[in-house]
XYZ file of C-alpha atoms in Angstrom:
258
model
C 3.791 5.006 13.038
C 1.705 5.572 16.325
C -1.723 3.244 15.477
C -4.729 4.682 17.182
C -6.805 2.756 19.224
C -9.891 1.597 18.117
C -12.925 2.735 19.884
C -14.442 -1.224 19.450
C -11.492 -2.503 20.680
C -13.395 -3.553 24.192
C -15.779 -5.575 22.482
C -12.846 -7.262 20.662
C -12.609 -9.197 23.938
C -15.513 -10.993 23.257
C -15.309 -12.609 19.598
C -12.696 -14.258 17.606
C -14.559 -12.261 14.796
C -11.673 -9.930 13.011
C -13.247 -6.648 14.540
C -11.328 -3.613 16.489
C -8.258 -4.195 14.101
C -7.256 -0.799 14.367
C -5.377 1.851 11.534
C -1.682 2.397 10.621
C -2.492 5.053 8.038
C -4.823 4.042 5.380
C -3.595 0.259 6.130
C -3.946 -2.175 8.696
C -1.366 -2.453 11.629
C 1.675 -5.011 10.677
C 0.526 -6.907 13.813
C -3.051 -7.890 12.157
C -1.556 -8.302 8.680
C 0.920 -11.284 10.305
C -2.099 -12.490 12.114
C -4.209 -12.270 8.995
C -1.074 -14.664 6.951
C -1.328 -17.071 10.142
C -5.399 -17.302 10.482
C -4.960 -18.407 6.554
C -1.850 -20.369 6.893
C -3.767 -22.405 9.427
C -7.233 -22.622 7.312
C -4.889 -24.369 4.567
C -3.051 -26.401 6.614
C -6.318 -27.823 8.289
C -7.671 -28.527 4.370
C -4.838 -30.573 3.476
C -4.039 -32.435 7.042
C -4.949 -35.665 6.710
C -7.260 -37.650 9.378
C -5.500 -40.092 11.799
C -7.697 -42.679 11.252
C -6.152 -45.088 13.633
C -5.593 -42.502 16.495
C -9.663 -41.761 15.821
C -10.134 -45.518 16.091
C -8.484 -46.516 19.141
C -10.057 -43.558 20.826
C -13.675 -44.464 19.875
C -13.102 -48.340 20.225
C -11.531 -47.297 24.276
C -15.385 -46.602 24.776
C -16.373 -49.932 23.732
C -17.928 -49.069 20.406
C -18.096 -51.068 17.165
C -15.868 -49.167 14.896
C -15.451 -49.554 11.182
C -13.089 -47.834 8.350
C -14.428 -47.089 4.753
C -13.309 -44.413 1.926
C -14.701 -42.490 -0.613
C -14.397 -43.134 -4.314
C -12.207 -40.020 -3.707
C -8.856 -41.338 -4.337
C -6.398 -38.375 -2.200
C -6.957 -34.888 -1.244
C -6.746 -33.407 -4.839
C -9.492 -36.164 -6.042
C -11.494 -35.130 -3.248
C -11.371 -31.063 -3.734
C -11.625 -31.459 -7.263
C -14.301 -33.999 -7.465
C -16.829 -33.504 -5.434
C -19.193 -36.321 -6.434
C -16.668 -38.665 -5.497
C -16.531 -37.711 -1.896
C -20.266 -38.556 -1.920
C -20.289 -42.152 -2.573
C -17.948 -45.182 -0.958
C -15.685 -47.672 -2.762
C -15.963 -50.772 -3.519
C -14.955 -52.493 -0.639
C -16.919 -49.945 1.659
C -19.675 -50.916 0.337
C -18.925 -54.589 0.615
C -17.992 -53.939 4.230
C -21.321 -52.114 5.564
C -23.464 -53.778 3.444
C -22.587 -57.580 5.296
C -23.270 -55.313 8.408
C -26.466 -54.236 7.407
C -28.982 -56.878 7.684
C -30.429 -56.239 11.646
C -31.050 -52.475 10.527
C -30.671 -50.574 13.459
C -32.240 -46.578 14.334
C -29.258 -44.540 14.053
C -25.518 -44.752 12.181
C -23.305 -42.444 13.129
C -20.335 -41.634 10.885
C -17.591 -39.195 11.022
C -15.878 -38.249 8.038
C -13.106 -35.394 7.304
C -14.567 -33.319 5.121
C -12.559 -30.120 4.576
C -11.106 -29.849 8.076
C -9.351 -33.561 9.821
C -8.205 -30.888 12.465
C -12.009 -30.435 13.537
C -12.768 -34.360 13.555
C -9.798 -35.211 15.955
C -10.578 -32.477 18.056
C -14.208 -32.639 18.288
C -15.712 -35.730 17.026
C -15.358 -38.066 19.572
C -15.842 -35.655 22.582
C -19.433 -35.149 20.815
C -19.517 -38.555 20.438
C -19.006 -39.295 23.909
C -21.299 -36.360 24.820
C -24.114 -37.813 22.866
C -24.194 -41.750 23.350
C -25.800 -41.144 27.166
C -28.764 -39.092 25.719
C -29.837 -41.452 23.022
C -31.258 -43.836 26.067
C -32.220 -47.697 24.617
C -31.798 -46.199 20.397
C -30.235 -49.285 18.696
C -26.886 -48.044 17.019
C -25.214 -49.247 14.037
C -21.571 -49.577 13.874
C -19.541 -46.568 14.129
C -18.423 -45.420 10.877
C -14.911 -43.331 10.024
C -14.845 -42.419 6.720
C -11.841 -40.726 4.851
C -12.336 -38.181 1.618
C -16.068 -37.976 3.172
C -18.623 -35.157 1.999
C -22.381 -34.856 4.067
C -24.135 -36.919 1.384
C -21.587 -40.385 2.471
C -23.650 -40.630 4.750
C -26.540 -41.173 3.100
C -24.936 -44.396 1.202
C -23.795 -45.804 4.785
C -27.248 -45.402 6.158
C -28.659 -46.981 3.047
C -26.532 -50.080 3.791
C -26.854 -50.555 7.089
C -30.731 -50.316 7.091
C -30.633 -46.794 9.335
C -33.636 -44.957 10.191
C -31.326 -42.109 10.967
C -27.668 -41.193 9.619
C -25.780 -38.612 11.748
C -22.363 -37.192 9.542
C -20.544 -35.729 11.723
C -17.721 -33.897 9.413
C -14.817 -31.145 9.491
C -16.565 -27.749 8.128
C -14.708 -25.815 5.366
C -12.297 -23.505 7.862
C -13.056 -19.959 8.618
C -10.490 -17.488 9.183
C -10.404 -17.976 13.197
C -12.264 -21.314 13.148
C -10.073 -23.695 11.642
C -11.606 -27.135 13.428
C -15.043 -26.331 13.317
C -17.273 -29.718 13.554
C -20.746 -30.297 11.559
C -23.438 -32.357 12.488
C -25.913 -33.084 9.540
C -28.718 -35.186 10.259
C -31.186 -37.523 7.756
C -34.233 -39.444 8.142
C -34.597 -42.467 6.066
C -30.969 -41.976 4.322
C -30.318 -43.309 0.969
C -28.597 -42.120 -1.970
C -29.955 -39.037 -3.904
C -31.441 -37.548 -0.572
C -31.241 -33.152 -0.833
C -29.180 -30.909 1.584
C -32.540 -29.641 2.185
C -33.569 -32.949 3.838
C -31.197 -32.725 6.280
C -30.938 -30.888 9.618
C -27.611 -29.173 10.385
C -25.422 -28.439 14.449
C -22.412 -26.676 12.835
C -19.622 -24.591 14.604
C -19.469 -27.363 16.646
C -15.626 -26.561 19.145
C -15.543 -25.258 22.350
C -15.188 -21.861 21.454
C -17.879 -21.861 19.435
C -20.922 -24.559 20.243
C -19.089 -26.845 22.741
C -19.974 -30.554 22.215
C -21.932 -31.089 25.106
C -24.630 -28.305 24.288
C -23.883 -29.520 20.687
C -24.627 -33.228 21.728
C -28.283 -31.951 23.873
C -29.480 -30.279 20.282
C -28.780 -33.729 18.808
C -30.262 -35.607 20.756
C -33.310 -33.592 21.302
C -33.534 -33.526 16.814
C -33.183 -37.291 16.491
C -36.210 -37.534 19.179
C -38.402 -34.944 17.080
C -37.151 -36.860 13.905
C -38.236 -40.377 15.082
C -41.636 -39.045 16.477
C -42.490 -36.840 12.961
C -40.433 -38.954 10.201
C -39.022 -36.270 8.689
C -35.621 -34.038 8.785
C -34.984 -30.684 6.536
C -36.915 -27.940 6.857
C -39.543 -29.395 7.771
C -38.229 -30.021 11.129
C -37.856 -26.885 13.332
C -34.926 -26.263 16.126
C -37.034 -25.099 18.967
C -34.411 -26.909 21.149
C -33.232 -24.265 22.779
C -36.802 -23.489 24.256
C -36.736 -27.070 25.085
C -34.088 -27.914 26.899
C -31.726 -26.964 29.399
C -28.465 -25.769 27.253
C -26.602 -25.316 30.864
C -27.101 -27.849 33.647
C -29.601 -30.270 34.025
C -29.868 -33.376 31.317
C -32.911 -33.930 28.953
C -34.338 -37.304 28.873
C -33.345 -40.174 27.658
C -34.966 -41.135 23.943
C -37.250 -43.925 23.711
C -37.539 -45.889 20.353
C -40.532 -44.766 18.493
C-alpha cells in the first residue's frame, strides 16, 4: 500500500519527537510500527541495565577525584522498582562509610546514582561532571559519591552525612520513547532526610541531543551560586540562567564561597 507523505514531514528533521509518521490506511506505516517496538525495546532495556560501577569509577578517579561506592537499602532491580522508599535511603555500611567521611563538612557533594536509566549515567554523568568541576572555582567538594538502586531523595541522606551545604544527584531519568539516557540534575540546599521534591531545583534531559552537558554544567553552576548567596533551592529559587549567562561561548565566572 502506497503511504502518503506527510505534509509535517520537513519539520520531522528537526525533533526526535514521534511527529510526521505518516498513514498506511487507517494505521501507521510498518516502518514506524518496528521503530515504535525498538524505541520501547530500548526504554526497557535501559530500566533493567545495570550501572558499571567500576567502569564509572576508574573514569571519575582518571580526573583525580575522591570517589566512593554506596547502595541503597534497595536490594536488586525488582526491590528497587517495587519499593520505592528503599531507593531513598543507604545501607548500612553506606552509611558507616560517608558518615567517617563527614566530619570537615564541605559546600557541595555530588553523587550520581542510576535511577531508572544506568545507560544515561555512563553516558552523561561524568562528561557533566567534568564540564562542571572548572565552574565551581575554590567550592570545597566532598567525596564523589556513586550510588547503585539510587532515587533523587539518596541524596539527601549522603549530604546529611557528609555535612553538605549543597547535594547535587545527578541520576538516569525514567526513559522516554526516543530518549532512553536522559541525565537529571536535582539540586538541595541544606540536604537531610525528609527534605520535599519541591525543595529541590531540577537540569533534566541532560544528553547531547537534548541539553548537552556543557550548557547543562553552566545552569549548574550558575544555581549552586544563587543557592549559596539566597539559602534556599525549590521554588523558591528561579532559573533566570539563561538571561544570565552565555549558553554558547564565553565561560561564566568562577563561584566564590559564600
Amino acid at each position: 500500500m502506497l503511504t502518503p507523505k506527510d505534509p509535517w514531514q520537513a519539520l520531522a528533521g528537526h525533533t526526535q519527537a514521534r511527529i510526521a509518521l505518516g498513514r498506511a490506511g487507517n494505521g501507521l506505516p510498518t516502518r514506524e510500527v518496528l521503530q515504535f517496538g525498538l524505541a520501547h525495546a530500548q526504554a526497557r532495556d535501559a530500566v533493567h541495565l545495570p550501572l558499571d560501577t567500576a567502569a564509572l569509577m576508574a573514569e571519575l578517579g582518571a580526573r583525580g577525584l575522591d570517589v566512593l561506592a554506596v547502595a541503597s537499602q534497595a536490594a536488586d532491580r525488582r526491590d528497587y522498582l517495587q519499593r520505592p522508599d528503599l531507593g531513598r535511603r543507604l545501607d548500612a555500611d553506606g552509611r558507616a562509610l560517608l558518615a567517617a567521611r563527614g566530619g570537615a563538612g564541605c559546600t557541595l557533594a555530588i553523587v550520581i546514582g542510576d535511577g531508572l536509566s544506568a545507560l544515561a549515567v555512563q553516558r552523561q554523568a561524568a562528561a557533566t561532571v567534568a564540564a562542571l568541576l572548572p565552574l565551581l572555582g575554590g567550592l570545597q567538594l566532598g567525596p564523589l559519591v556513586v550510588a547503585r538502586q539510587a532515587r533523587v531523595a539518596l541524596a539527601d541522606e549522603v549530604g546529611e552525612l557528609l555535612g553538605a551545604r549543597l547535594a547535587l544527584m545527578l541520576l538516569g531519568e525514567r526513559p522516554g520513547l526516543s530518549s532512553p539516557d536522559s541525565l537529571g540534575a536535582y539540586l538541595t540546599f541544606a540536604p537531610r532526610v525528609g527534605r520535599l521534591d519541591a525543595e529541590r531545583n531540577c537540569v533534566s534531559n541532560i544528553r547531547p541531543e537534548g541539553l548537552p552537558p556543557l550548557q547543562a554544567a553552566r545552569k549548574l553552576a550558575w544555581l549552586i551560586q544563587a543557592a549559596l548567596a539566597r539559602q534556599l533551592t525549590g521554588v523558591g529559587l528561579k532559573d533566570d540562567s539563561d538571561a544570565a549567562l552565555p549558553m554558547a561561548g564565553g565561560t561564566p565566572g568562577l563561584l566564590a564561597e559564600s
